[in-house]
Short mmCIF file of C-alpha atoms and ligand atoms in Angstrom, two decimals:
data_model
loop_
_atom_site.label_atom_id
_atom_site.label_comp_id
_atom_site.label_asym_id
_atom_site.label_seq_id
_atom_site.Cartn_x
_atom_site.Cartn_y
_atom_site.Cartn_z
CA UNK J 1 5.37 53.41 -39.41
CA UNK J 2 6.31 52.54 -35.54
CA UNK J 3 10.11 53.59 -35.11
CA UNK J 4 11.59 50.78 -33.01
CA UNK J 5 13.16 52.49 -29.80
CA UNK J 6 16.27 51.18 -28.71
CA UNK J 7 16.48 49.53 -25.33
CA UNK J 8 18.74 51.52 -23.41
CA UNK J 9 20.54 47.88 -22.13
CA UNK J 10 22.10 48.15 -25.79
CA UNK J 11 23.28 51.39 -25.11
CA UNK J 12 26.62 52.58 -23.89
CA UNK J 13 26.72 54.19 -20.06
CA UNK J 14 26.90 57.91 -20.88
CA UNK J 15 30.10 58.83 -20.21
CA UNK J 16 31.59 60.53 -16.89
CA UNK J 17 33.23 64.19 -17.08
CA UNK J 18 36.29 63.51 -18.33
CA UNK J 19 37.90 66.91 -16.28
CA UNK J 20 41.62 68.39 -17.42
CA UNK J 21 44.44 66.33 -16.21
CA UNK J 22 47.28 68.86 -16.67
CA UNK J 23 51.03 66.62 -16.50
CA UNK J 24 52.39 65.24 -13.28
CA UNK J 25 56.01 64.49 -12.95
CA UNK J 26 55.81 61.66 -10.67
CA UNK J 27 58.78 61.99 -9.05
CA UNK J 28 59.94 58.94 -6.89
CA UNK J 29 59.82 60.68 -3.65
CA UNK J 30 56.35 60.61 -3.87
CA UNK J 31 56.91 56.82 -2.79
CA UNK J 32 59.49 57.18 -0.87
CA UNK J 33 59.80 59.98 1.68
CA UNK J 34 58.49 60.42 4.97
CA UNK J 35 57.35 64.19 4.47
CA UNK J 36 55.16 63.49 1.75
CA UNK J 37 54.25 60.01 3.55
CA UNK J 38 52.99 62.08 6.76
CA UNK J 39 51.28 64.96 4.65
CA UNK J 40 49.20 62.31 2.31
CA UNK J 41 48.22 61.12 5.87
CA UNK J 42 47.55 64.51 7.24
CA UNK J 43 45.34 66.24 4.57
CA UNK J 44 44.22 63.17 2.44
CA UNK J 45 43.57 60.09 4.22
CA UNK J 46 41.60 62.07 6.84
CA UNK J 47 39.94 63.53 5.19
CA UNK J 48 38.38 61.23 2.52
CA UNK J 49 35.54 58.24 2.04
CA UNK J 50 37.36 54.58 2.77
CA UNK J 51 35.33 51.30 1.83
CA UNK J 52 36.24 49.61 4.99
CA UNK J 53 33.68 47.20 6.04
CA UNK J 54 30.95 44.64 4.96
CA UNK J 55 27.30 44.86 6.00
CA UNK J 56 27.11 41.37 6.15
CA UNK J 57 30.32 40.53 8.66
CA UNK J 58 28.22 42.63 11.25
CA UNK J 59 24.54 41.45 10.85
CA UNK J 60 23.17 41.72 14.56
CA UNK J 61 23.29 44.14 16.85
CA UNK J 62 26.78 44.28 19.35
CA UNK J 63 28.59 42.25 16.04
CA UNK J 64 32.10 44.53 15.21
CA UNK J 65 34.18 44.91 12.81
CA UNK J 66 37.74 46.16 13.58
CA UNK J 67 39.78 47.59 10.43
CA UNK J 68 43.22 48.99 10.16
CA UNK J 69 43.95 52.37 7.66
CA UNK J 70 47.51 53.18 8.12
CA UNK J 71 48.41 54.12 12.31
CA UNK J 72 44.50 54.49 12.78
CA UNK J 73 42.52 51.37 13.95
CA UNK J 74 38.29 51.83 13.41
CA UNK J 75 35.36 49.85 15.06
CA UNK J 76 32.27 49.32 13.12
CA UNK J 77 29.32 48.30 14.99
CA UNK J 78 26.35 47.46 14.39
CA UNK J 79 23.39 49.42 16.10
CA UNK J 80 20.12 48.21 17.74
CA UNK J 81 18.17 50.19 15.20
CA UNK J 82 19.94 48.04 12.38
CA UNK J 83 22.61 50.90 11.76
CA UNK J 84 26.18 50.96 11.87
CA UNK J 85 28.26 53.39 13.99
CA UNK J 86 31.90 53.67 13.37
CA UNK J 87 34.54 54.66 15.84
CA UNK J 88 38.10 55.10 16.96
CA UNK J 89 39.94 52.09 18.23
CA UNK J 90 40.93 54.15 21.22
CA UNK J 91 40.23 54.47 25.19
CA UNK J 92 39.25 57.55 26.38
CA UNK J 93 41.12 57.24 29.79
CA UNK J 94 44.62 56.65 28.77
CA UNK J 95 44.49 55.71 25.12
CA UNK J 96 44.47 51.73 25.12
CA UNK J 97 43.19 50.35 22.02
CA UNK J 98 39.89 48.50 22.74
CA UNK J 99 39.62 46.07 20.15
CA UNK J 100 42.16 43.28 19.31
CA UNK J 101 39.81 41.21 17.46
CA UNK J 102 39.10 41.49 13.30
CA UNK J 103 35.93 41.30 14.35
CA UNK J 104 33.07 39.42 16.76
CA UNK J 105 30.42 39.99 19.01
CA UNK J 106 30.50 42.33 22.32
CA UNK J 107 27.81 43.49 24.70
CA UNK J 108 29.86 46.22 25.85
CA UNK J 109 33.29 47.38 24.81
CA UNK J 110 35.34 46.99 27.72
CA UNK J 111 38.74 48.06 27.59
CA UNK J 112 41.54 45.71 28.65
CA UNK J 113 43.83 48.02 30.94
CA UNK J 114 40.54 49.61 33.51
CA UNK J 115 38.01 48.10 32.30
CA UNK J 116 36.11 51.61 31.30
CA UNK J 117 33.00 50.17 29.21
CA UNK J 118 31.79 51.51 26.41
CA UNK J 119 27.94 50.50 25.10
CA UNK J 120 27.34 50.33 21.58
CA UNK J 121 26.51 53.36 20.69
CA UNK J 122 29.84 54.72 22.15
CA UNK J 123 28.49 55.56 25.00
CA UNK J 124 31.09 55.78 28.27
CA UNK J 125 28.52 52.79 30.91
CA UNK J 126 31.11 52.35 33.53
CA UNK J 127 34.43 53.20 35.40
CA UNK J 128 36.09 51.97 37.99
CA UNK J 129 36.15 54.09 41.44
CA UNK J 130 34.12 57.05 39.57
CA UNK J 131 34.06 59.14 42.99
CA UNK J 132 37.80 59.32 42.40
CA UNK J 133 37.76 61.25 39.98
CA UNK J 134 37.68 64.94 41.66
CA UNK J 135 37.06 66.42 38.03
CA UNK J 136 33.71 64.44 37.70
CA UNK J 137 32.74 61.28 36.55
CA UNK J 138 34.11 60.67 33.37
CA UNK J 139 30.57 59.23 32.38
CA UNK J 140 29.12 62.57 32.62
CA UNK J 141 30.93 63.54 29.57
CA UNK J 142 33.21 60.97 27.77
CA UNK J 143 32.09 58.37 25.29
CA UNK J 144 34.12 56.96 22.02
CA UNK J 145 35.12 59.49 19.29
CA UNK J 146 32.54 58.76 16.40
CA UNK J 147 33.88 58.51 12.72
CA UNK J 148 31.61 59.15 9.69
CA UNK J 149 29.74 56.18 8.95
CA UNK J 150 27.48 55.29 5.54
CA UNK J 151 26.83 51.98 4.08
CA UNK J 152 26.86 51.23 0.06
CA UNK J 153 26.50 48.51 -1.93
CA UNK J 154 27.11 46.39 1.30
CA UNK J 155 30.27 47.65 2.26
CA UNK J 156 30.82 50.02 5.12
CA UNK J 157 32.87 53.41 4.40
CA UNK J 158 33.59 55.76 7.40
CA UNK J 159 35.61 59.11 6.88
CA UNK J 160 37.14 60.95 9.76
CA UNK J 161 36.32 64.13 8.55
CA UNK J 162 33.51 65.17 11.13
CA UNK J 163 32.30 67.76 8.33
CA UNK J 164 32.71 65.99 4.87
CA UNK J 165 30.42 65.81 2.22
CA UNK J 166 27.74 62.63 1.97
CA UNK J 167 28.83 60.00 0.33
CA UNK J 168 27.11 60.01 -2.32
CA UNK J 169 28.00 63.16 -2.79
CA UNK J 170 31.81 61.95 -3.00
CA UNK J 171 31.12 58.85 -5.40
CA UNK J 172 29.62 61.22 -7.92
CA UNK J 173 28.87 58.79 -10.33
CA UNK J 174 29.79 56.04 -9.22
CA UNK J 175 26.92 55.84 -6.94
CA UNK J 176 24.51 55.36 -9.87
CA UNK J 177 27.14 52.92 -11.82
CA UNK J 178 27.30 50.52 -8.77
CA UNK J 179 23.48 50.71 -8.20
CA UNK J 180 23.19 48.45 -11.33
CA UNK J 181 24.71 45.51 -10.14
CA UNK J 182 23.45 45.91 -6.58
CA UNK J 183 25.79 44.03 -4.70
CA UNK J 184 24.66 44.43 -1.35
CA UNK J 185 24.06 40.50 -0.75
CA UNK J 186 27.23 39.16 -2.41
CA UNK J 187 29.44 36.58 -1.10
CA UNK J 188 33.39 37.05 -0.48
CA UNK J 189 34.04 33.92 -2.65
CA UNK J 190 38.52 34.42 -1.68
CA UNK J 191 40.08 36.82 0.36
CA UNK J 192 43.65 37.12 0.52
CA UNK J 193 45.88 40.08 1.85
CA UNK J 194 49.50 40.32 1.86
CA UNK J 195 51.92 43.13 3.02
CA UNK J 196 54.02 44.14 0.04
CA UNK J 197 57.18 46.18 -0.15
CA UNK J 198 55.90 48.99 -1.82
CA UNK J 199 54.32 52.79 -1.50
CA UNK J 200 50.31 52.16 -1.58
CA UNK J 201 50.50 54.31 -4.98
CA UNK J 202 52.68 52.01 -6.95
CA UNK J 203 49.41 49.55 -7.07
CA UNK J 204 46.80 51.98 -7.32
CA UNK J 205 48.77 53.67 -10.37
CA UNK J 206 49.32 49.98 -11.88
CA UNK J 207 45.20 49.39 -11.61
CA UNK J 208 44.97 53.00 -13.15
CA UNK J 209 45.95 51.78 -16.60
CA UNK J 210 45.66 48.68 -18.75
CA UNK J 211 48.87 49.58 -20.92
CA UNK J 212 50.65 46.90 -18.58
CA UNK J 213 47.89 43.87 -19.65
CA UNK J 214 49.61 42.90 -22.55
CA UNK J 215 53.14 42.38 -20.77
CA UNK J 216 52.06 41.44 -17.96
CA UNK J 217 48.80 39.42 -18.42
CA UNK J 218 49.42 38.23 -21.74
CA UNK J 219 46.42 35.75 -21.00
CA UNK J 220 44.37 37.78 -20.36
CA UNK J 221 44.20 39.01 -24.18
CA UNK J 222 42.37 35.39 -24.43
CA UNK J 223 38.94 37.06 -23.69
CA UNK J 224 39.18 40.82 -22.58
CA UNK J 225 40.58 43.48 -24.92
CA UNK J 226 42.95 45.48 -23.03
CA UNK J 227 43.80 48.80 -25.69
CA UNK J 228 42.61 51.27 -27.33
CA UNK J 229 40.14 51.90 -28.78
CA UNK J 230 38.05 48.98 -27.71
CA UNK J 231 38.53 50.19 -24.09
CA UNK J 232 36.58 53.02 -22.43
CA UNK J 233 38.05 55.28 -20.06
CA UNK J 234 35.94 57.93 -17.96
CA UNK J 235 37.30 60.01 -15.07
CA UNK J 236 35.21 61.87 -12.94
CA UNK J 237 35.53 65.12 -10.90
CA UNK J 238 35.14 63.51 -7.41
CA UNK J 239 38.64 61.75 -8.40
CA UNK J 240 37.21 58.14 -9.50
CA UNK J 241 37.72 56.21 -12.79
CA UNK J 242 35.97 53.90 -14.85
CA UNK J 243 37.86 51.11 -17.28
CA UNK J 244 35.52 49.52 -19.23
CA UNK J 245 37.61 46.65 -21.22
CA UNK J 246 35.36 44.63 -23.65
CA UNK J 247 35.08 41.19 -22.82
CA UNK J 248 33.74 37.80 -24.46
CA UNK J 249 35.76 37.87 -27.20
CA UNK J 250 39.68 37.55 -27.81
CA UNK J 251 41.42 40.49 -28.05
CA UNK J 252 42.60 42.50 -30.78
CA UNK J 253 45.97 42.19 -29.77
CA UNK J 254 45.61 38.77 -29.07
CA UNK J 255 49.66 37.24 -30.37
CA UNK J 256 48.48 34.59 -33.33
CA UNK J 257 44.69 35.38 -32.68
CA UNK J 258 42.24 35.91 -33.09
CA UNK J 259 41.48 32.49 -31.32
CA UNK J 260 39.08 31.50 -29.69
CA UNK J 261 40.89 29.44 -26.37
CA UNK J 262 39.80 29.41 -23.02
CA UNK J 263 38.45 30.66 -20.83
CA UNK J 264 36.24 31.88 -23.82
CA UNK J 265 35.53 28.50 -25.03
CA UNK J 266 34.32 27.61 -21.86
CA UNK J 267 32.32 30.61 -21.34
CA UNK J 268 31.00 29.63 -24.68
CA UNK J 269 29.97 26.40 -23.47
CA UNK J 270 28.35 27.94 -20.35
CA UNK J 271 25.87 30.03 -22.35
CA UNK J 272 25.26 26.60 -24.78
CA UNK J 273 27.37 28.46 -27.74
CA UNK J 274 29.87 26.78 -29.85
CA UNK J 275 33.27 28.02 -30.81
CA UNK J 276 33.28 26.33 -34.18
CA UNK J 277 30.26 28.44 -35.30
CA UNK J 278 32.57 31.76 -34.50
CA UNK J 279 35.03 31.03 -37.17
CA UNK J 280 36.66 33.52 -39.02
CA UNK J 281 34.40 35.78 -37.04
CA UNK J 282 35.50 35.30 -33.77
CA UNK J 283 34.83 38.76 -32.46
CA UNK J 284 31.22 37.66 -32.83
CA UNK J 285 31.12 35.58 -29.43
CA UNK J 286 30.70 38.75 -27.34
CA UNK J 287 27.45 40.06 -28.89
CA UNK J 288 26.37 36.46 -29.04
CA UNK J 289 26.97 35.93 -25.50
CA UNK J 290 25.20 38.81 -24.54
CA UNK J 291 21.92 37.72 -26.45
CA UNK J 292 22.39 34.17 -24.59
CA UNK J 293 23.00 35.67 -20.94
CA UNK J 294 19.71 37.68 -21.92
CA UNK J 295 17.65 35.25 -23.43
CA UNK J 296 18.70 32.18 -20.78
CA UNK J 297 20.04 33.73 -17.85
CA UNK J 298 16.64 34.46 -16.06
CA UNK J 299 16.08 30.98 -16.88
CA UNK J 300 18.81 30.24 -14.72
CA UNK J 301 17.57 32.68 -11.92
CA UNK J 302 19.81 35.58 -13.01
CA UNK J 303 17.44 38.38 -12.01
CA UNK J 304 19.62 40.98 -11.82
CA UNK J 305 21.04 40.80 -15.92
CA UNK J 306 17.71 42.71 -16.41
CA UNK J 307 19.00 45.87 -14.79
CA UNK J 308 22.60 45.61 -16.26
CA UNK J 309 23.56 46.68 -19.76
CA UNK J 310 24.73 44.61 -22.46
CA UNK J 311 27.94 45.57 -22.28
CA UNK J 312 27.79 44.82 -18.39
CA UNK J 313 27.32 41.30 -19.02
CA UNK J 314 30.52 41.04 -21.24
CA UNK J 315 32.74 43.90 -20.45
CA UNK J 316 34.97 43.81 -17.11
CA UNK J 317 33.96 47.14 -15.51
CA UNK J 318 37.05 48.85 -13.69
CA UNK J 319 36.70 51.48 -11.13
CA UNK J 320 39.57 53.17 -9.48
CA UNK J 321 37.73 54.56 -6.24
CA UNK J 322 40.02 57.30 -4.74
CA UNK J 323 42.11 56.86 -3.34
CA UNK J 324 42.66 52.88 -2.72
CA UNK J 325 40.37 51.12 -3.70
CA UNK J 326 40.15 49.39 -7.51
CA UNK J 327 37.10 47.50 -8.03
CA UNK J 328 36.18 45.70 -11.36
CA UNK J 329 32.80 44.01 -11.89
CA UNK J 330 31.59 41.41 -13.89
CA UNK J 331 28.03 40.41 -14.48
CA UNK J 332 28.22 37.88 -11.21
CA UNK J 333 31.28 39.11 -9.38
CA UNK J 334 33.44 41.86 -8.23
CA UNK J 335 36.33 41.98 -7.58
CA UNK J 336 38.27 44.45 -4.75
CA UNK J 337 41.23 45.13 -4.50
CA UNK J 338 42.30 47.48 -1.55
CA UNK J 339 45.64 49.14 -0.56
CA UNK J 340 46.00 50.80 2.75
CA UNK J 341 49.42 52.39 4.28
CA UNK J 342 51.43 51.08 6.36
CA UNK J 343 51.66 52.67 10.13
CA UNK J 344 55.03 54.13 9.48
CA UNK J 345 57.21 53.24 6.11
CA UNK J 346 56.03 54.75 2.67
CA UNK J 347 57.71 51.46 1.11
CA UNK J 348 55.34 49.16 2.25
CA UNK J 349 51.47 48.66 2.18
CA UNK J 350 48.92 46.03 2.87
CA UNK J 351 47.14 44.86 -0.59
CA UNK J 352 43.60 43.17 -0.24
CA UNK J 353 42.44 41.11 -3.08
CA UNK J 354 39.08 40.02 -2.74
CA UNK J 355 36.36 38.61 -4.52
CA UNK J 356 32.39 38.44 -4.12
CA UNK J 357 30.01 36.62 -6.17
CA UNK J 358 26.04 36.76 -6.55
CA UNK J 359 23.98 35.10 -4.96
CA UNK J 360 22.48 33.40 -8.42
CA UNK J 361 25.70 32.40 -9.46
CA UNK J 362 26.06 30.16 -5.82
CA UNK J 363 23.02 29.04 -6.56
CA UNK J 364 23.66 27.61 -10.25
CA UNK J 365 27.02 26.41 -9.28
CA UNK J 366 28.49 28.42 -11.92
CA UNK J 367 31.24 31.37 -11.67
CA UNK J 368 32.69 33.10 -14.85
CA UNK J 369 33.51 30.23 -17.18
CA UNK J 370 34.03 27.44 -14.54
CA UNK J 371 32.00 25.42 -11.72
CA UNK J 372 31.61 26.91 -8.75
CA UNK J 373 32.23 25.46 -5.60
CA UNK J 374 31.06 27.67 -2.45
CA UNK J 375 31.94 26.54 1.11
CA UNK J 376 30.76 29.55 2.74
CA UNK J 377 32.35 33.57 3.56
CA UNK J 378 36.21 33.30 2.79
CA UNK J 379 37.91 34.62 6.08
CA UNK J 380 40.76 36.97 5.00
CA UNK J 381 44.57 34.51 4.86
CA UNK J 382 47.09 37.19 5.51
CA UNK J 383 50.45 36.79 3.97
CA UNK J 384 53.68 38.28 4.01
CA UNK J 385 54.40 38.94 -0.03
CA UNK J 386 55.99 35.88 -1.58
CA UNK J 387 55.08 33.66 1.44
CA UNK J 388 52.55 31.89 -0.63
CA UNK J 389 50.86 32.04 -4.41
CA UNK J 390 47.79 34.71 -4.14
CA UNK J 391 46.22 33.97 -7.79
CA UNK J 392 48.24 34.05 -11.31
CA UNK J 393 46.43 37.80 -12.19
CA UNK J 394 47.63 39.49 -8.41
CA UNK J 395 50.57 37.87 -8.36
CA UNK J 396 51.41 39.78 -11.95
CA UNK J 397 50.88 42.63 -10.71
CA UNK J 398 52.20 42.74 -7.58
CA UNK J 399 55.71 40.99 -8.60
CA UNK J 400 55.72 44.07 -11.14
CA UNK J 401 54.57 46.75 -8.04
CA UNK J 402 57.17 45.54 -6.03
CA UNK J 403 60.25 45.85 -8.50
CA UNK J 404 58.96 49.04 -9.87
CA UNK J 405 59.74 50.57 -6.21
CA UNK J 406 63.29 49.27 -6.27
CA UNK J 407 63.79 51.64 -9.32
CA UNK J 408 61.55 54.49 -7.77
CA UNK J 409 64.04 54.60 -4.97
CA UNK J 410 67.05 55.21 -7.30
CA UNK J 411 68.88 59.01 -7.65
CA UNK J 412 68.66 57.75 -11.66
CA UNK J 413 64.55 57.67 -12.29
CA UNK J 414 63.84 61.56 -12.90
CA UNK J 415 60.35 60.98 -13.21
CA UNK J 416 57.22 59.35 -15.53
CA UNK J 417 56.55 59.67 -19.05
CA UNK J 418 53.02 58.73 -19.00
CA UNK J 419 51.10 57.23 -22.28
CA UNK J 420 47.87 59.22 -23.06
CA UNK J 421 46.07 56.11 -21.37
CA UNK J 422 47.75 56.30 -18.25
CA UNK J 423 46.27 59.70 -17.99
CA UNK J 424 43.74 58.10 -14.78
CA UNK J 425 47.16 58.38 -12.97
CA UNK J 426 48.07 61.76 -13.27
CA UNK J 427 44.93 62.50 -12.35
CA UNK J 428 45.50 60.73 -8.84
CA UNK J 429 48.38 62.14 -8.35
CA UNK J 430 46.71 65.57 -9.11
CA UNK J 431 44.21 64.91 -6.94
CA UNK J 432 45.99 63.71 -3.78
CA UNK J 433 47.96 67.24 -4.63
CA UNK J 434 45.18 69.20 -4.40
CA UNK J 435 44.27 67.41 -0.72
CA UNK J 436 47.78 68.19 0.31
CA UNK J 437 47.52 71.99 -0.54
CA UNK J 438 44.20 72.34 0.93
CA UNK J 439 41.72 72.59 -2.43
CA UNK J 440 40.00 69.46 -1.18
CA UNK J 441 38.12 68.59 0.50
CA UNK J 442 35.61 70.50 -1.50
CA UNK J 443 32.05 72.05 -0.30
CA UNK J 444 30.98 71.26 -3.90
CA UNK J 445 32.40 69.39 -6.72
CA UNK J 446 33.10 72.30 -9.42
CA UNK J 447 36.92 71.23 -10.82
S1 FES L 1 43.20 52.95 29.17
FE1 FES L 1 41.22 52.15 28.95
S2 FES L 1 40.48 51.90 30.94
FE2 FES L 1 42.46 52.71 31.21
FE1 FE2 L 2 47.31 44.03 -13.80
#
């Protein structure tokens, strides 16, 4: 007799692996003082992999992108050879940033105090009055200060570590997680940042757990399941972790549930389901989704559900990327959200909340549970926190953030008690440690 094999879509993703985290005390310094503020900067941030770019905001050759990561300003260009080269934001005569611009189109850089010009590639063209310069002619043997540059997934990371490790190499496995969903030619659907008065940490630790959901995003518990044990948690040795929340259905905890309200009935009604048939069995709808999103979403020009599991069709998948990023994807979408320092005060950081969409999902006019209306690339709206709404689900989290530094600040908080599921935070706290004393970077990733 044949023994069926089982499609390995049905299957769980293997797990990641799950290292020690031994207790962190958390103290509030950590988010408050200046020492600590200048050696994160020091030994961490220079020395690790930042998602900083897109691929598509610099398609031809000579386009730029100019990002800001705490007092450090980086150019991304793009090369003739279809490339991208990455680069300090800083003259090589007497230090005059180059760029003003978030980002555009140059034939040479030319900087705005001497007008020393810069090609692409870095490469110091021109100065002014070179024969007076009785140590040589700069030319001869200045050009831009390079950064590490890669491309993933569409985004462009840099690292200004001359000597680090690849990236892939650094992702661990993340690289092979994000492959799946291959995201390279998604769409930034919204974009809004806002400067927030809190340390960079307080956000990343809030996006490290999903103990605050049901407090803070009660509505959430309409169609994602935010506890344990119906959520997966993985941390891996590189310092990343993966949140996989199941989705498609109400949640366990769901207060008078389980019900079946939307968003879910509407993402019922997208995949031509109906809620009454789901009665008294209502955490039916996310297996029956899944068999729907297989069986008609090629139909609808979904190519890419055939490389994604079932549970990546349902199940928000949340990645904390060390040591700022947090990026959740959903069959169609993903989400970023991005904290960077500020130049100079620990209490304050610039939040990014972003969202791309596929391609297919443009093209059927469709997004999660809801038409989908898109005008083109958002361009980023930049806000001052509380200056203006940025979304129900950010502005949650972020309201909580920014109190919870008010209290970090106070001689009367001696430190976290962390729930076994906010382990993923310890573990970025341990891990920014280890930076600091000089155990990472690492040649190799033994923990
Ligand atoms: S500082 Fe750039 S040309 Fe003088
Ligand atoms: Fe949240």
């Amino acid at each position: 007799m044949a023994t069926k094999v089982a499609d390995w879509r049905s299957e769980q993703a293997p797990p990641w692996a799950q290292p020690e985290v031994p207790p962190h005390k958390m103290e509030g310094s950590r988010y408050t003082d200046r020492g600590f503020f200048a050696d994160e900067w020091e030994h961490m941030w220079t020395n690790v992999w930042l998602l900083l770019g897109r691929e598509s905001e610099i398609p031809e050759p000579g386009d730029f992108q100019v990002e800001d990561v705490g007092p450090e300003s980086i150019i991304m260009v793009r090369q003739k050879d279809g490339s991208v080269k990455a680069f300090y934001n800083a003259c090589q005569h007497r230090g005059s940033r180059l760029l003003f611009a978030d980002k555009g189109h140059v034939d040479n850089i030319v900087c705005p105090y001497h007008s020393w010009t810069y090609a692409w590639d870095g490469e110091l063209t021109y100065v002014q009055d070179p024969e007076d310069f009785s140590g040589g002619n700069p030319c001869d043997d200045l050009s831009l200060v390079e950064v590490a540059c890669e491309t993933f997934c569409g985004w462009v990371w840099v690292n200004m570590n001359p000597d680090c490790e690849s990236l892939e190499e650094y992702l661990g496995p993340v690289w092979e997680d994000w492959q799946a969903w291959q995201p390279d030619g998604w769409r930034r659907m919204t974009a809004i940042s806002a400067w927030v008065p809190c340390n960079w940490k307080v956000i990343q630790d809030n996006f490290c757990e999903s103990y605050h959901l049901l407090t803070v995003h009660p509505q959430l518990t309409a169609n994602i399941e935010e506890g344990v044990p119906w959520t997966r948690f993985d941390m891996s040795h590189e310092g990343h972790n993966r949140m996989v929340m199941q989705g498609g259905m109400p949640s366990h905890r769901q207060e008078g549930g389980p019900e079946i309200v939307s968003p879910l009935l509407e993402q019922l009604d997208m995949w031509e389901l109906k809620a009454d048939d789901f009665k008294g069995r209502e955490f039916d709808t996310r297996r029956a989704i899944q068999q729907q999103m297989r069986s008609l979403g090629p139909k609808r020009g979904y190519a890419h559900y055939d490389r994604l599991r079932d549970e990546r069709l349902t199940d928000p998948h949340h990645f904390n990327i060390f040591p700022n990023c947090s990026v959740t994807f959903a069959a169609d979408s993903v989400l970023l959200q991005r904290m960077r320092p500020d130049p100079l005060d620990p209490q304050r950081c610039r939040f990014d909340h972003w969202v791309y969409v596929s391609p297919e999902s443009i093209e059927a006019g469709i997004f999660r549970s809801g038409r989908l209306e898109f005008t083109g690339d958002a361009e980023v709206n930049m806000i001052e926190y509380g200056d203006a709404p940025m979304g129900m689900v950010p502005d949650q989290d972020i309201g909580t953030t920014a109190g919870q530094q008010l209290g970090l600040r106070s001689r009367g908080y001696r430190g976290a008690r962390l729930a076994d599921q906010e382990s993923r935070i310890a573990r970025l706290h341990h891990v920014i440690d280890e930076y600091i004393s000089g155990e990472r970077p690492r040649a190799s990733n033994a923990d």
